XYZ file of C-alpha atoms in Angstrom:
308
model
C -0.134 -0.062 0.115
C 1.547 3.457 -1.058
C 1.929 6.358 1.385
C -0.554 8.386 -0.713
C -3.429 5.535 -0.088
C -2.411 5.728 3.791
C -2.726 9.314 3.950
C -6.048 9.652 2.075
C -7.601 7.210 4.634
C -6.605 9.173 7.417
C -8.433 12.367 8.062
C -6.829 15.767 8.041
C -6.764 17.038 11.546
C -7.579 20.593 10.878
C -10.057 19.606 8.434
C -11.738 17.013 11.009
C -11.826 19.878 13.641
C -13.615 21.961 11.202
C -17.241 20.859 12.147
C -18.661 24.492 13.026
C -17.803 25.611 9.598
C -19.259 22.616 8.208
C -22.629 22.986 10.185
C -22.584 26.922 9.159
C -22.379 26.068 5.591
C -25.312 23.217 6.274
C -27.656 25.769 7.965
C -27.515 28.195 4.880
C -28.197 25.625 2.736
C -30.854 24.448 4.345
C -34.032 25.558 6.115
C -33.898 26.832 9.796
C -34.105 23.810 12.267
C -33.467 21.148 9.916
C -29.698 20.246 10.309
C -29.109 17.923 13.411
C -26.263 16.423 15.106
C -23.181 15.623 13.697
C -23.418 12.219 12.926
C -19.682 11.125 11.498
C -17.211 12.138 8.838
C -15.502 10.718 6.125
C -11.770 10.982 4.708
C -12.073 11.605 0.791
C -8.474 12.299 0.231
C -5.670 14.313 1.463
C -6.982 17.224 3.467
C -10.265 16.418 2.212
C -13.183 15.559 4.922
C -16.871 15.361 4.088
C -19.013 15.804 7.813
C -22.409 14.232 8.052
C -25.279 15.912 9.935
C -28.442 14.761 10.744
C -31.600 15.980 8.357
C -34.639 16.403 10.796
C -36.973 17.366 7.870
C -39.855 14.923 7.733
C -39.908 14.128 4.220
C -36.123 13.078 4.380
C -36.145 10.895 6.767
C -32.636 8.918 7.128
C -31.048 11.573 4.877
C -27.929 13.546 5.899
C -26.219 16.712 5.107
C -22.480 16.270 3.949
C -20.682 19.214 3.833
C -17.016 18.740 2.178
C -14.433 20.709 3.916
C -10.576 20.626 1.755
C -7.430 22.145 3.241
C -4.516 23.563 0.763
C -1.080 21.844 1.193
C 0.789 23.896 3.955
C -2.409 25.835 4.579
C -3.706 26.375 7.824
C -6.977 27.766 6.787
C -9.615 25.015 5.919
C -12.215 26.065 2.747
C -15.888 25.044 2.307
C -16.036 22.628 -0.764
C -19.790 21.795 -1.226
C -22.960 20.969 0.804
C -25.415 18.486 -0.485
C -28.151 16.572 0.876
C -27.617 12.956 0.489
C -29.579 9.383 1.655
C -28.208 7.113 4.480
C -27.946 3.659 4.551
C -31.493 3.538 6.025
C -33.109 6.208 4.098
C -36.419 6.623 2.385
C -35.816 6.564 -0.961
C -38.288 6.705 -4.101
C -38.562 3.602 -6.046
C -36.204 3.233 -9.197
C -37.812 5.150 -12.062
C -39.440 2.805 -14.505
C -40.241 4.130 -18.146
C -44.148 4.392 -18.904
C -43.723 1.713 -21.788
C -42.846 -0.636 -18.869
C -45.500 0.321 -16.312
C -48.096 0.292 -18.608
C -50.416 -2.712 -18.297
C -53.556 -4.291 -20.022
C -56.353 -2.215 -18.609
C -54.842 0.861 -18.179
C -55.855 2.671 -20.861
C -58.883 4.597 -20.842
C -61.444 6.690 -23.010
C -59.535 9.571 -24.730
C -55.838 8.142 -23.773
C -53.178 7.483 -26.637
C -50.827 4.878 -26.404
C -47.935 5.609 -29.072
C -46.309 2.605 -30.657
C -42.645 2.658 -31.259
C -41.395 2.860 -34.711
C -39.366 -0.769 -34.352
C -42.020 -2.565 -32.541
C -41.520 -6.013 -32.626
C -45.051 -7.213 -32.990
C -45.323 -5.036 -36.453
C -43.811 -5.242 -39.550
C -44.053 -2.959 -42.803
C -47.540 -4.009 -44.796
C -47.856 -3.644 -48.539
C -48.077 0.013 -49.893
C -47.970 -0.962 -53.635
C -44.720 0.929 -53.815
C -42.288 -2.401 -53.138
C -41.099 -4.690 -55.903
C -44.192 -6.916 -56.744
C -44.588 -10.485 -55.564
C -42.511 -13.281 -57.320
C -45.548 -14.732 -59.060
C -46.827 -11.484 -59.688
C -47.811 -10.665 -63.386
C -45.499 -7.870 -63.528
C -42.286 -9.331 -61.889
C -39.319 -9.916 -63.677
C -39.701 -13.734 -63.311
C -43.051 -13.799 -64.782
C -41.919 -12.045 -67.684
C -38.970 -14.369 -68.316
C -41.571 -17.181 -68.116
C -43.611 -15.664 -70.384
C -40.732 -14.907 -72.961
C -39.998 -18.509 -72.566
C -43.027 -19.591 -73.423
C -44.167 -17.257 -75.862
C -47.062 -15.816 -74.158
C -48.456 -12.148 -74.773
C -48.658 -9.622 -71.512
C -49.960 -6.360 -72.287
C -47.740 -3.906 -70.357
C -48.824 -1.363 -68.297
C -50.852 -1.595 -64.877
C -54.305 -2.829 -64.846
C -56.088 0.777 -64.559
C -54.346 1.083 -68.004
C -55.366 -2.256 -70.026
C -57.890 -2.105 -72.608
C -59.918 -4.821 -70.842
C -60.445 -5.370 -67.171
C -58.345 -8.165 -65.842
C -60.241 -11.527 -64.674
C -57.715 -11.242 -61.427
C -57.261 -8.036 -59.576
C -54.216 -6.104 -59.319
C -51.802 -7.235 -56.654
C -52.980 -3.878 -54.338
C -56.519 -4.773 -54.600
C -55.544 -8.314 -53.350
C -53.713 -7.139 -50.990
C -56.377 -4.382 -49.914
C -58.945 -7.520 -49.796
C -56.652 -9.408 -47.631
C -56.256 -6.748 -45.116
C -52.604 -6.023 -45.898
C -52.484 -2.813 -47.392
C -51.682 -0.993 -44.163
C -48.677 0.741 -43.021
C -47.937 -1.921 -40.787
C -48.851 -5.480 -40.194
C -49.282 -7.896 -37.339
C -45.386 -9.816 -37.605
C -45.065 -13.305 -36.572
C -43.447 -12.322 -33.383
C -46.809 -10.091 -32.619
C -48.821 -13.405 -33.691
C -46.903 -15.613 -31.363
C -47.023 -13.336 -28.388
C -50.844 -12.753 -28.651
C -51.607 -16.584 -28.820
C -49.627 -17.236 -25.682
C -51.194 -14.429 -24.048
C -54.772 -16.004 -24.947
C -53.563 -19.562 -24.393
C -52.672 -18.145 -20.973
C -55.737 -16.767 -20.028
C -58.408 -18.797 -21.907
C -56.518 -22.208 -22.744
C -56.500 -25.824 -21.535
C -54.114 -25.328 -18.833
C -56.731 -23.215 -16.901
C -59.189 -24.422 -14.061
C -62.306 -23.913 -15.614
C -60.933 -26.112 -18.652
C -59.637 -28.673 -16.547
C -63.063 -29.587 -15.149
C -65.164 -28.444 -18.422
C -66.866 -31.874 -20.010
C -65.817 -30.857 -23.161
C -63.405 -28.615 -25.541
C -64.361 -25.632 -27.489
C -63.464 -27.336 -30.633
C -66.885 -29.262 -30.389
C -68.995 -26.216 -29.246
C -71.865 -24.913 -30.910
C -71.306 -21.636 -29.359
C -67.547 -21.135 -30.806
C -67.544 -18.601 -33.679
C -64.483 -19.384 -35.870
C -62.038 -16.597 -37.116
C -60.072 -16.357 -40.226
C -56.284 -16.161 -40.710
C -53.605 -18.479 -39.494
C -55.017 -18.020 -35.882
C -58.146 -19.608 -36.624
C -56.579 -23.048 -36.559
C -56.502 -22.559 -33.037
C -58.347 -19.868 -31.604
C -61.937 -19.129 -31.874
C -64.573 -16.623 -30.368
C -66.871 -17.605 -27.724
C -70.550 -16.413 -28.002
C -72.349 -17.973 -24.921
C -73.753 -15.101 -22.846
C -73.709 -17.508 -19.641
C -69.895 -18.370 -20.469
C -66.967 -16.588 -18.356
C -65.184 -16.065 -21.927
C -68.089 -14.588 -23.567
C -66.707 -12.400 -26.374
C -63.135 -13.515 -25.707
C -60.712 -15.061 -27.994
C -60.413 -18.751 -26.703
C -58.252 -21.714 -27.223
C -60.025 -24.463 -29.266
C -58.461 -26.767 -26.407
C -60.260 -24.814 -23.847
C -63.566 -25.620 -22.371
C -66.384 -24.429 -19.708
C -69.432 -26.045 -18.084
C -71.576 -24.156 -20.666
C -70.379 -26.481 -23.435
C -73.402 -26.528 -26.132
C -73.601 -30.559 -25.892
C -72.377 -31.320 -22.311
C -75.948 -31.514 -21.093
C -79.032 -31.361 -23.294
C -82.017 -30.921 -21.250
C -84.848 -32.903 -22.204
C -88.438 -31.262 -23.040
C -90.320 -30.881 -19.570
C -93.592 -33.263 -19.793
C -96.906 -31.744 -20.199
C -100.154 -32.954 -18.833
C -102.750 -34.733 -21.697
C -105.656 -32.302 -22.223
C -108.665 -33.213 -20.201
C -111.054 -35.276 -21.877
C -114.707 -33.550 -21.859
C -117.985 -35.279 -22.705
C -120.329 -32.600 -23.861
C -122.555 -35.526 -25.100
C -124.093 -36.576 -22.015
C -125.153 -35.082 -18.278
C -123.905 -36.971 -15.393
C -126.200 -36.536 -12.095
C -124.485 -35.544 -8.773
C -126.926 -35.994 -5.864
C -126.870 -33.414 -3.351
C -127.547 -36.133 -0.433
C -125.786 -39.370 -0.068
C -127.495 -42.866 -0.885
C -129.088 -44.739 2.039
C -127.036 -47.538 0.481
C -123.783 -46.165 0.058
C -121.980 -47.424 3.126
C -120.511 -50.411 3.835
C -123.011 -52.051 5.874
C -126.126 -52.713 4.570
C -129.617 -50.885 5.466
C -131.768 -52.869 7.837
C -135.410 -52.217 8.911
C -134.780 -52.249 12.701
C -131.496 -50.252 13.522
C -131.132 -51.813 17.336
C -130.536 -55.211 15.384
C -127.841 -53.687 13.560
C -124.520 -55.041 14.653
C -122.235 -52.824 14.053
C -124.414 -49.712 13.122
C -124.761 -47.651 9.647
C -120.942 -46.587 8.442
């Protein structure tokens, strides 16, 4: 270890004794009554010492006023270097700043909010604008022109708008617009995979609802299919009583609202009453004398069991 390093770790005596000078500087920089007790000092180098004072301000718990003093070589006068408020080992600090793009969560955007998209967003890729080179199988591409020349076919030069008759097949721009690709940017393969993973996690076969379902969505009548490559694995639920109503669900997802899980039979209906309007049924006002279980006798005292 060199002598210079040893001297830098040993506080200079005059600088270490300049506590009053450091306190005065801290009180000038802070509000009245904010600077507290002297809590220590640290040697910053040769004839450079930093004094620490307690900060009594309520919003800066654990912070310290740091006043650095220095002394020139062979000089007896200690001068002030700087005064700052620094956090201590147990200070209350604000959380680390995170960009808004990383703080944003699904559902945070409300009415009137604008969500700018990065120009280099990996989820998107440039769409077909019509200004790029035509596709390899296009009628105006160089490869197709060479193929036409080899097969001795006749192709009218120019765009379809300048042809003397309407072409049987639409132009590249028309086909791209029909397929939804004639936009500034379209979903990239990475964007497709990210969306598929997100939907699979929310409404996929590994969810608790799908594990307890009697059948999967692929055989449900409430599943509305979607187009594109995602239609091979996802659809839209149209069951208003399902927890996934209006959501994109995996074909392997399922719930208790499956259309064929439990088909309710029709409730039985009683037969309609039969009324015969051609006859009249007499209803006596008094019971018949022979309607009891004991036959009628002329002498009631002779009856053993009496009349019913």
